[in-house]
Tab-separated table of C-alpha atoms in Angstrom:
chain	number	residue	atom	x	y	z
A	951	MET	CA	0.000	0.000	0.000
A	952	LYS	CA	2.840	2.407	0.841
A	953	GLN	CA	4.289	1.894	-2.644
A	954	LEU	CA	0.939	2.739	-4.258
A	955	PHE	CA	0.596	6.009	-2.381
A	956	ASN	CA	4.199	6.915	-3.219
A	957	LEU	CA	3.356	6.499	-6.912
A	958	THR	CA	0.334	8.771	-6.483
A	959	PHE	CA	2.374	11.426	-4.689
A	960	LEU	CA	5.002	11.385	-7.461
A	961	LEU	CA	2.296	11.859	-10.113
A	962	LEU	CA	0.715	14.782	-8.227
A	963	LEU	CA	4.141	16.426	-7.827
A	964	THR	CA	4.700	16.106	-11.589
A	965	ILE	CA	1.303	17.731	-12.217
A	966	ASN	CA	2.122	20.737	-10.019
A	967	CYS	CA	5.425	21.313	-11.837
A	968	ALA	CA	3.794	21.027	-15.276
A	969	SER	CA	0.877	23.320	-14.395
A	970	ALA	CA	3.283	26.177	-13.645
A	971	GLN	CA	4.361	26.164	-17.311
A	972	ASN	CA	0.891	26.427	-18.885
A	973	GLU	CA	0.339	28.943	-21.663
A	974	VAL	CA	-3.357	29.017	-22.459
A	975	ASN	CA	-5.524	31.124	-24.744
A	976	ALA	CA	-8.885	29.550	-25.537
A	977	PRO	CA	-11.134	32.184	-27.182
A	978	TYR	CA	-14.184	29.885	-27.193
A	979	SER	CA	-14.018	29.743	-23.373
A	980	ARG	CA	-15.613	33.195	-23.543
A	981	PHE	CA	-19.034	31.488	-23.883
A	982	GLY	CA	-21.198	29.675	-21.357
A	983	LEU	CA	-19.287	28.342	-18.363
A	984	GLY	CA	-16.003	28.268	-20.228
A	985	GLU	CA	-14.180	25.488	-22.046
A	986	LEU	CA	-15.865	22.305	-20.826
A	987	THR	CA	-13.415	19.649	-19.659
A	988	ALA	CA	-13.511	16.272	-21.420
A	989	ASN	CA	-14.197	14.318	-18.223
A	990	TYR	CA	-13.453	10.770	-19.286
A	991	MET	CA	-10.929	8.401	-17.767
A	992	PRO	CA	-7.894	7.685	-20.014
A	993	ALA	CA	-9.200	4.133	-20.474
A	994	LEU	CA	-12.442	5.553	-21.902
A	995	SER	CA	-10.899	8.542	-23.718
A	996	ALA	CA	-8.846	6.089	-25.776
A	997	MET	CA	-12.114	4.422	-26.856
A	998	GLY	CA	-13.723	7.525	-28.314
A	999	SER	CA	-14.914	8.693	-24.865
A	1000	VAL	CA	-17.616	6.053	-24.621
A	1001	SER	CA	-18.899	5.486	-21.092
A	1002	GLN	CA	-22.607	4.760	-20.841
A	1003	GLY	CA	-22.666	0.981	-21.280
A	1004	VAL	CA	-19.149	0.332	-19.975
A	1005	TYR	CA	-18.590	-1.403	-16.646
A	1006	ASN	CA	-15.129	-2.436	-15.518
A	1007	PRO	CA	-13.958	-3.372	-12.016
A	1008	LEU	CA	-10.771	-1.355	-12.662
A	1009	VAL	CA	-12.525	1.786	-13.916
A	1010	VAL	CA	-14.531	4.120	-11.680
A	1011	ASN	CA	-16.974	5.240	-14.363
A	1012	TYR	CA	-18.474	8.395	-12.828
A	1013	ASN	CA	-20.225	9.185	-16.139
A	1014	ASN	CA	-22.702	6.430	-15.252
A	1015	PRO	CA	-23.179	6.051	-11.476
A	1016	ALA	CA	-25.054	2.759	-11.981
A	1017	SER	CA	-21.667	1.155	-12.757
A	1018	TYR	CA	-20.288	1.609	-9.215
A	1019	VAL	CA	-21.850	-1.640	-8.054
A	1020	PHE	CA	-19.722	-3.687	-10.494
A	1021	GLY	CA	-16.418	-3.117	-8.692
A	1022	TYR	CA	-14.497	-5.948	-7.039
A	1023	ARG	CA	-16.309	-6.977	-3.879
A	1024	GLN	CA	-13.373	-6.774	-1.470
A	1025	ARG	CA	-11.154	-4.176	-3.109
A	1026	PHE	CA	-11.231	-0.418	-3.349
A	1027	ILE	CA	-9.989	1.431	-6.432
A	1028	MET	CA	-8.142	4.760	-6.403
A	1029	GLN	CA	-7.581	6.624	-9.679
A	1030	THR	CA	-5.705	9.773	-10.531
A	1031	GLY	CA	-4.193	11.159	-13.676
A	1032	LEU	CA	-2.625	13.902	-15.707
A	1033	GLY	CA	-3.993	15.549	-18.845
A	1034	HIS	CA	-2.120	17.616	-21.425
A	1035	THR	CA	-3.615	19.488	-24.385
A	1036	THR	CA	-1.819	21.179	-27.260
A	1037	ASN	CA	-4.019	23.503	-29.317
A	1038	ARG	CA	-3.267	25.110	-32.646
A	1039	MET	CA	-5.786	27.871	-33.246
A	1040	GLN	CA	-5.944	29.568	-36.589
A	1041	THR	CA	-7.946	32.091	-38.532
A	1042	GLN	CA	-7.610	32.999	-42.189
A	1043	ALA	CA	-4.897	35.478	-41.236
A	1044	ALA	CA	-3.012	34.137	-38.189
A	1045	SER	CA	-2.344	31.121	-35.973
A	1046	GLN	CA	-1.243	30.399	-32.409
A	1047	THR	CA	-0.167	27.273	-30.493
A	1048	THR	CA	-0.804	26.844	-26.763
A	1049	ASN	CA	-0.227	24.112	-24.175
A	1050	TYR	CA	-2.130	23.206	-21.033
A	1051	THR	CA	-1.455	20.546	-18.380
A	1052	ASN	CA	-3.624	19.776	-15.366
A	1053	LEU	CA	-4.893	17.160	-12.948
A	1054	SER	CA	-7.516	15.263	-14.908
A	1055	HIS	CA	-9.209	13.344	-12.072
A	1056	PHE	CA	-8.953	11.951	-8.575
A	1057	THR	CA	-11.558	9.330	-7.682
A	1058	ILE	CA	-12.098	6.441	-5.290
A	1059	GLY	CA	-14.518	3.540	-5.731
A	1060	PHE	CA	-15.328	0.924	-3.126
A	1061	PRO	CA	-17.913	-1.756	-2.309
A	1062	VAL	CA	-20.286	-1.310	0.619
A	1063	ALA	CA	-22.138	-4.614	0.181
A	1064	LYS	CA	-22.633	-7.206	-2.551
A	1065	TRP	CA	-25.522	-5.138	-3.901
A	1066	TRP	CA	-24.147	-1.687	-3.082
A	1067	GLY	CA	-21.192	0.276	-4.501
A	1068	ALA	CA	-19.999	3.832	-3.914
A	1069	SER	CA	-17.563	6.410	-5.270
A	1070	VAL	CA	-16.210	9.845	-4.354
A	1071	GLY	CA	-13.981	12.145	-6.370
A	1072	ILE	CA	-13.026	15.579	-7.631
A	1073	LEU	CA	-12.834	16.586	-11.303
A	1074	PRO	CA	-12.281	19.754	-13.337
A	1075	TYR	CA	-15.540	20.965	-14.925
A	1076	SER	CA	-14.537	23.941	-17.070
A	1077	ASP	CA	-11.745	26.457	-17.695
A	1078	VAL	CA	-11.820	30.101	-18.737
A	1079	ALA	CA	-8.632	31.437	-20.314
A	1080	TYR	CA	-8.685	33.981	-23.151
A	1081	SER	CA	-7.145	37.294	-24.103
A	1082	PHE	CA	-7.798	39.190	-27.323
A	1083	ASN	CA	-8.396	42.707	-28.569
A	1084	ASP	CA	-10.614	44.389	-31.147
A	1085	SER	CA	-10.959	47.788	-32.750
A	1086	TRP	CA	-13.702	50.220	-31.752
A	1087	GLU	CA	-15.734	52.768	-33.681
A	1088	ASP	CA	-13.227	55.354	-32.470
A	1089	PRO	CA	-9.921	54.606	-34.261
A	1090	ALA	CA	-8.042	56.239	-31.377
A	1091	ALA	CA	-9.187	53.516	-28.935
A	1092	SER	CA	-8.907	49.739	-28.648
A	1093	LEU	CA	-11.011	47.154	-26.821
A	1094	PHE	CA	-9.410	44.380	-24.780
A	1095	PHE	CA	-11.154	41.237	-23.489
A	1096	GLU	CA	-9.724	38.885	-20.872
A	1097	GLY	CA	-11.080	35.883	-19.016
A	1098	SER	CA	-9.739	33.576	-16.317
A	1099	GLY	CA	-10.859	31.039	-13.728
A	1100	GLY	CA	-12.847	27.857	-13.985
A	1101	LEU	CA	-15.132	25.431	-12.192
A	1102	SER	CA	-14.535	22.123	-10.433
A	1103	ARG	CA	-16.864	19.273	-9.538
A	1104	PHE	CA	-16.839	17.246	-6.320
A	1105	TYR	CA	-19.157	14.256	-6.283
A	1106	ILE	CA	-20.401	11.473	-4.029
A	1107	GLY	CA	-22.185	8.606	-5.770
A	1108	HIS	CA	-23.937	5.369	-4.863
A	1109	ALA	CA	-25.263	2.451	-6.881
A	1110	LEU	CA	-27.655	-0.341	-5.894
A	1111	LYS	CA	-28.383	-3.658	-7.589
A	1112	PRO	CA	-32.042	-4.578	-6.934
A	1113	HIS	CA	-31.774	-7.450	-9.435
A	1114	LYS	CA	-28.811	-9.465	-10.728
A	1115	SER	CA	-29.266	-7.895	-14.189
A	1116	LEU	CA	-30.181	-4.351	-13.157
A	1117	SER	CA	-28.372	-1.585	-11.308
A	1118	VAL	CA	-29.343	2.013	-10.559
A	1119	GLY	CA	-27.218	4.849	-9.240
A	1120	ALA	CA	-26.970	8.581	-8.585
A	1121	ASN	CA	-24.315	11.247	-8.077
A	1122	LEU	CA	-24.660	14.245	-5.797
A	1123	ASN	CA	-22.404	16.880	-7.407
A	1124	TYR	CA	-21.086	20.072	-5.854
A	1125	LEU	CA	-20.025	22.645	-8.456
A	1126	PHE	CA	-17.675	25.392	-7.290
A	1127	GLY	CA	-15.213	27.965	-8.603
A	1128	SER	CA	-15.089	31.445	-10.106
A	1129	LEU	CA	-15.467	32.905	-13.606
A	1130	ASN	CA	-13.702	36.217	-14.180
A	1131	THR	CA	-14.018	38.573	-17.142
A	1132	ILE	CA	-12.354	41.935	-17.826
A	1133	ARG	CA	-13.215	44.440	-20.547
A	1134	LYS	CA	-11.017	47.476	-21.204
A	1135	VAL	CA	-11.127	50.583	-23.358
A	1136	VAL	CA	-7.615	51.925	-23.963
A	1137	PHE	CA	-7.047	55.250	-25.722
A	1138	GLU	CA	-3.945	56.013	-27.728
A	1139	ASP	CA	-3.752	59.494	-26.232
A	1140	ASP	CA	-2.561	59.288	-22.602
A	1141	PHE	CA	-4.456	62.491	-21.904
A	1142	TYR	CA	-7.632	60.410	-21.559
A	1143	LEU	CA	-8.330	58.013	-18.705
A	1144	HIS	CA	-8.749	54.396	-19.779
A	1145	GLY	CA	-11.754	52.343	-18.658
A	1146	ARG	CA	-11.958	48.856	-17.146
A	1147	HIS	CA	-14.976	46.750	-16.164
A	1148	THR	CA	-14.510	43.520	-14.164
A	1149	ASP	CA	-17.130	40.844	-13.518
A	1150	GLN	CA	-16.589	37.943	-11.150
A	1151	ILE	CA	-19.115	35.132	-10.745
A	1152	ILE	CA	-18.535	32.772	-7.824
A	1153	VAL	CA	-20.423	29.492	-8.250
A	1154	SER	CA	-21.194	27.130	-5.359
A	1155	GLY	CA	-24.140	24.768	-5.532
A	1156	PHE	CA	-25.456	21.247	-6.043
A	1157	TYR	CA	-26.897	19.303	-8.952
A	1158	TYR	CA	-27.678	15.624	-9.568
A	1159	ASP	CA	-27.333	12.956	-12.206
A	1160	PHE	CA	-28.851	9.484	-12.333
A	1161	GLY	CA	-28.072	6.260	-14.159
A	1162	ALA	CA	-29.478	2.805	-14.840
A	1163	MET	CA	-27.749	-0.210	-16.386
A	1164	PHE	CA	-29.087	-3.550	-17.601
A	1165	LYS	CA	-26.635	-6.417	-18.047
A	1166	THR	CA	-27.153	-9.976	-19.291
A	1167	GLN	CA	-25.148	-12.936	-20.547
A	1168	VAL	CA	-25.606	-14.402	-24.039
A	1169	SER	CA	-23.310	-17.375	-24.682
A	1170	ASP	CA	-19.719	-16.128	-24.167
A	1171	TRP	CA	-20.729	-12.472	-24.528
A	1172	THR	CA	-21.959	-10.003	-21.924
A	1173	LEU	CA	-24.449	-7.423	-23.192
A	1174	SER	CA	-25.001	-4.136	-21.395
A	1175	ALA	CA	-27.400	-1.261	-22.082
A	1176	SER	CA	-27.771	1.892	-20.034
A	1177	ALA	CA	-29.115	5.410	-19.788
A	1178	THR	CA	-28.258	8.445	-17.664
A	1179	LEU	CA	-30.153	11.632	-16.884
A	1180	ASP	CA	-28.643	14.948	-15.780
A	1181	ASN	CA	-31.232	17.070	-14.015
A	1182	GLY	CA	-29.551	20.424	-14.702
A	1183	GLY	CA	-31.306	22.986	-12.514
A	1184	ASN	CA	-30.254	26.105	-10.626
A	1185	VAL	CA	-26.869	26.431	-8.940
A	1186	SER	CA	-26.324	29.279	-6.490
A	1187	ALA	CA	-23.924	32.049	-7.522
A	1188	LYS	CA	-22.763	35.506	-6.490
A	1189	LYS	CA	-21.783	38.232	-8.958
A	1190	THR	CA	-19.476	41.190	-8.299
A	1191	ALA	CA	-19.184	44.012	-10.848
A	1192	LEU	CA	-16.545	46.738	-10.691
A	1193	SER	CA	-15.986	49.672	-13.085
A	1194	GLU	CA	-12.829	51.808	-12.852
A	1195	THR	CA	-10.727	54.335	-14.700
A	1196	PHE	CA	-6.978	53.913	-14.830
A	1197	ARG	CA	-3.707	55.152	-16.265
A	1198	PHE	CA	-0.584	53.291	-17.331
A	1199	ASN	CA	2.666	53.687	-15.454
A	1200	ASN	CA	4.921	51.847	-17.876
A	1201	LEU	CA	2.973	48.558	-18.103
A	1202	ILE	CA	1.349	48.825	-14.672
A	1203	GLU	CA	-2.310	49.868	-14.489
A	1204	ILE	CA	-2.799	52.562	-11.831
A	1205	VAL	CA	-6.446	52.970	-10.740
A	1206	GLU	CA	-7.607	56.580	-10.747
A	1207	ASP	CA	-11.253	56.220	-9.738
A	1208	THR	CA	-13.966	53.659	-9.024
A	1209	PHE	CA	-17.303	54.829	-10.387
A	1210	SER	CA	-19.399	51.675	-10.073
A	1211	TYR	CA	-19.434	48.700	-7.699
A	1212	SER	CA	-22.199	46.162	-7.094
A	1213	GLN	CA	-22.859	42.705	-5.684
A	1214	GLU	CA	-25.853	40.472	-6.253
A	1215	ASP	CA	-26.950	36.941	-5.435
A	1216	GLY	CA	-28.391	34.862	-8.231
A	1217	SER	CA	-28.027	31.557	-9.977
A	1218	VAL	CA	-26.582	29.712	-12.935
A	1219	VAL	CA	-29.060	27.448	-14.725
A	1220	LEU	CA	-27.288	24.283	-15.876
A	1221	PRO	CA	-28.521	22.355	-18.925
A	1222	SER	CA	-30.395	19.109	-18.500
A	1223	GLY	CA	-29.006	16.153	-20.406
A	1224	PHE	CA	-29.660	12.595	-21.498
A	1225	ALA	CA	-27.323	9.831	-22.645
A	1226	THR	CA	-27.708	6.217	-23.653
A	1227	GLY	CA	-25.309	3.517	-24.746
A	1228	PHE	CA	-24.516	-0.166	-24.988
A	1229	SER	CA	-21.552	-2.519	-24.909
A	1230	VAL	CA	-20.788	-6.141	-25.783
A	1231	SER	CA	-17.790	-7.910	-24.299
A	1232	ASN	CA	-16.044	-11.227	-23.779
A	1233	ASP	CA	-12.610	-12.249	-22.474
A	1234	GLN	CA	-10.844	-10.474	-25.348
A	1235	TRP	CA	-13.146	-7.831	-26.814
A	1236	LEU	CA	-15.083	-4.828	-25.560
A	1237	ILE	CA	-17.182	-2.924	-28.126
A	1238	ALA	CA	-19.240	0.104	-27.066
A	1239	ALA	CA	-21.235	3.013	-28.501
A	1240	ASP	CA	-22.859	6.133	-26.954
A	1241	TYR	CA	-25.256	8.931	-27.770
A	1242	THR	CA	-25.320	12.074	-25.598
A	1243	THR	CA	-27.364	15.262	-25.787
A	1244	LYS	CA	-27.547	18.363	-23.572
A	1245	ASN	CA	-30.104	21.175	-23.640
A	1246	TRP	CA	-27.760	24.176	-23.551
A	1247	SER	CA	-30.607	26.389	-24.728
A	1248	GLU	CA	-31.756	26.201	-21.076
A	1249	PHE	CA	-28.498	27.720	-19.816
A	1250	THR	CA	-28.478	31.152	-18.213
A	1251	SER	CA	-26.056	32.975	-15.949
A	1252	PHE	CA	-27.756	35.791	-14.028
A	1253	GLY	CA	-30.338	35.905	-16.800
A	1254	ASP	CA	-27.860	35.965	-19.710
A	1255	SER	CA	-28.162	32.990	-22.065
A	1256	ASP	CA	-25.225	33.498	-24.467
A	1257	ASN	CA	-27.586	32.126	-27.170
A	1258	LEU	CA	-26.196	28.596	-26.898
A	1259	ASP	CA	-27.521	25.694	-28.960
A	1260	ASN	CA	-28.316	22.185	-27.785
A	1261	SER	CA	-25.354	19.834	-28.171
A	1262	SER	CA	-25.144	16.196	-29.241
A	1263	ARG	CA	-22.410	13.568	-29.555
A	1264	TYR	CA	-22.041	10.099	-31.111
A	1265	ALA	CA	-19.154	7.935	-29.915
A	1266	PHE	CA	-17.789	4.489	-30.736
A	1267	GLY	CA	-14.910	2.544	-29.212
A	1268	LEU	CA	-13.348	-0.874	-28.793
A	1269	GLU	CA	-10.779	-2.612	-26.626
A	1270	PHE	CA	-8.810	-5.784	-27.393
A	1271	THR	CA	-6.812	-7.833	-24.878
A	1272	PRO	CA	-5.085	-10.895	-26.400
A	1273	ASP	CA	-4.828	-12.849	-23.113
A	1274	ARG	CA	-5.364	-11.301	-19.667
A	1275	LYS	CA	-3.810	-14.334	-17.937
A	1276	ALA	CA	-0.598	-14.570	-19.992
A	1277	ILE	CA	1.645	-13.587	-17.074
A	1278	ASN	CA	4.861	-14.510	-18.872
A	1279	LYS	CA	3.905	-12.778	-22.128
A	1280	TYR	CA	3.466	-9.127	-21.189
A	1281	PHE	CA	2.221	-7.733	-24.501
A	1282	LYS	CA	-0.614	-10.261	-24.536
A	1283	MET	CA	-1.897	-8.724	-21.284
A	1284	VAL	CA	-1.819	-5.178	-22.660
A	1285	ARG	CA	-5.232	-3.635	-23.416
A	1286	TYR	CA	-5.282	-2.077	-26.916
A	1287	ARG	CA	-7.915	0.621	-27.438
A	1288	LEU	CA	-9.324	2.581	-30.376
A	1289	GLY	CA	-12.271	4.920	-30.920
A	1290	ALA	CA	-13.773	8.062	-32.424
A	1291	TYR	CA	-16.589	10.544	-31.851
A	1292	THR	CA	-18.330	13.369	-33.656
A	1293	ALA	CA	-20.194	16.157	-31.889
A	1294	ASN	CA	-22.293	19.230	-32.522
A	1295	THR	CA	-21.123	21.682	-29.854
A	1296	TYR	CA	-23.323	24.297	-28.177
A	1297	LEU	CA	-21.615	27.088	-30.141
A	1298	ASN	CA	-23.465	28.580	-33.103
A	1299	LEU	CA	-21.590	31.682	-34.225
A	1300	ARG	CA	-22.203	33.810	-37.318
A	1301	GLY	CA	-24.422	31.129	-38.798
A	1302	GLN	CA	-21.837	28.369	-38.243
A	1303	HIS	CA	-22.785	25.525	-35.872
A	1304	LEU	CA	-19.340	24.443	-34.680
A	1305	GLN	CA	-18.604	20.722	-34.907
A	1306	GLU	CA	-15.946	18.613	-33.233
A	1307	LYS	CA	-14.455	15.421	-34.648
A	1308	VAL	CA	-11.966	13.254	-32.759
A	1309	PHE	CA	-9.994	10.050	-33.365
A	1310	SER	CA	-8.461	8.327	-30.325
A	1311	PHE	CA	-6.287	5.396	-29.293
A	1312	GLY	CA	-4.433	4.167	-26.231
A	1313	PHE	CA	-3.157	1.332	-24.082
A	1314	GLY	CA	-3.735	-0.207	-20.670
A	1315	LEU	CA	-0.395	-1.325	-19.230
A	1316	PRO	CA	-0.388	-3.703	-16.240
A	1317	MET	CA	2.313	-2.976	-13.645
A	1318	LYS	CA	3.325	-6.368	-12.249
A	1319	ARG	CA	5.207	-5.341	-9.113
A	1320	SER	CA	2.652	-2.890	-7.719
A	1321	GLY	CA	-0.447	-4.534	-9.151
A	1322	ALA	CA	-1.438	-1.145	-10.608
A	1323	LEU	CA	-2.660	-0.359	-14.113
A	1324	LEU	CA	-1.258	2.494	-16.186
A	1325	ASN	CA	-3.681	3.840	-18.812
A	1326	LEU	CA	-2.466	5.997	-21.702
A	1327	SER	CA	-4.659	7.767	-24.255
A	1328	ALA	CA	-4.253	10.155	-27.172
A	1329	GLU	CA	-7.029	12.137	-28.891
A	1330	LEU	CA	-6.491	13.978	-32.160
A	1331	GLY	CA	-9.266	16.275	-33.241
A	1332	GLN	CA	-10.553	19.466	-34.751
A	1333	ARG	CA	-13.278	21.927	-33.824
A	1334	GLY	CA	-14.673	24.945	-35.568
A	1335	THR	CA	-13.915	26.579	-38.904
A	1336	THR	CA	-12.022	29.534	-40.358
A	1337	GLU	CA	-15.094	30.641	-42.331
A	1338	GLU	CA	-16.841	33.895	-41.341
A	1339	ASN	CA	-13.630	34.984	-39.552
A	1340	LEU	CA	-14.044	32.295	-36.897
A	1341	ILE	CA	-11.314	30.236	-35.225
A	1342	GLN	CA	-10.463	26.651	-36.088
A	1343	ASP	CA	-9.010	24.683	-33.193
A	1344	THR	CA	-6.858	21.655	-34.035
A	1345	PHE	CA	-5.851	19.831	-30.874
A	1346	ALA	CA	-4.053	16.842	-29.419
A	1347	ARG	CA	-5.083	15.649	-25.955
A	1348	PHE	CA	-2.931	13.213	-24.012
A	1349	LYS	CA	-3.842	11.549	-20.725
A	1350	ILE	CA	-2.006	9.300	-18.320
A	1351	GLY	CA	-3.965	7.586	-15.574
A	1352	LEU	CA	-2.869	5.450	-12.664
A	1353	VAL	CA	-5.275	2.866	-11.230
A	1354	LEU	CA	-4.382	1.610	-7.762
A	1355	SER	CA	-6.255	-1.078	-5.847
A	1356	ASP	CA	-5.980	-2.822	-2.488
A	1357	ILE	CA	-7.937	-5.007	-0.101
A	1358	TRP	CA	-10.971	-3.352	1.480
A	1359	PHE	CA	-12.629	-4.714	4.646
A	1360	ILE	CA	-11.634	-8.323	5.399
A	1361	LYS	CA	-12.510	-9.994	8.695
A	1362	ARG	CA	-9.393	-11.143	10.532
A	1363	LYS	CA	-9.072	-14.842	11.248
A	1364	TYR	CA	-7.036	-16.331	14.100
A	1365	ASP	CA	-5.839	-19.904	14.556
């Protein structure tokens, strides 16, 4: 056990060092709650980010809480990981490359009884990171837009198995964090005072999601079908607005006057969502497919909707393991994964409904000495278009995940 926790500590230390070197500029994080995080374990990201019909004793699948009951009966599972994204954003006139590294997940799954499983964890939900400028009607002034912050999700989930072929589960999610935006008017003539308006929205509230999974055996194959429902709903928030005038002292902004300050309590309305999927598996193969939709037209933040569209996603993935029991032939125990998905995002800008297309692959590498499993995934994709002066985002996402397990409650026996 000590060795497992040492591995986790080393991974977290690596994450902290990498995060200090991030250079991020994601213009599309200006909308909604920011750039939504692709919250899928590396094992699932490598399979096209399928999740609905997938159950695996070595994967805490928080995307479908009904799966928690399928963990090993006397073992708990701890998962953590690192995610890195390289983006190349381009318009018809320019391009920019950025890099971002962060903690992708930290979750624990454990059995409570034969018919009862549970999980707890913390995950990133969204990130806001953009900085760009635009011209104004007055040629002697420029507009600057900046955004920072993000949201995180802490969850506690339980799953019950009322029948050998049926499980149901639910997650209680706590969403928290801050979203910060700054707008500036800067005049070329230093005789004029520049203007700056800052908004900060602090989010802290609960929402729920539910899942159900049906599983049956047909010959040597196990068939699984499932569905999940995200209730959306209101999440409490507090908004602070501050308007100031300032001057530049070299590159430092010196505030001259504050002419507006306000605070208000309100809410963020999250979108409801529905997903369904299936999987078929045997000792060597796992084949799965998903469909997901979210009603982003329901979204508002203090009454502002951002005119978002409903989103949808189709995903397909497979995993192949030549021989899980081939202890002396390592590469036969490796899990080989492949997948793809296509999505209509919630962004509809200048008549262009932005789409996202991704191809993925990865490996599950058993670690003999520690009994852990190292999952690696790579996703190569593209979102958006350069038409209508929009931004096309070509990206590569890489994830590394460590799965640790150990004995849970065992009654001691004495001779």
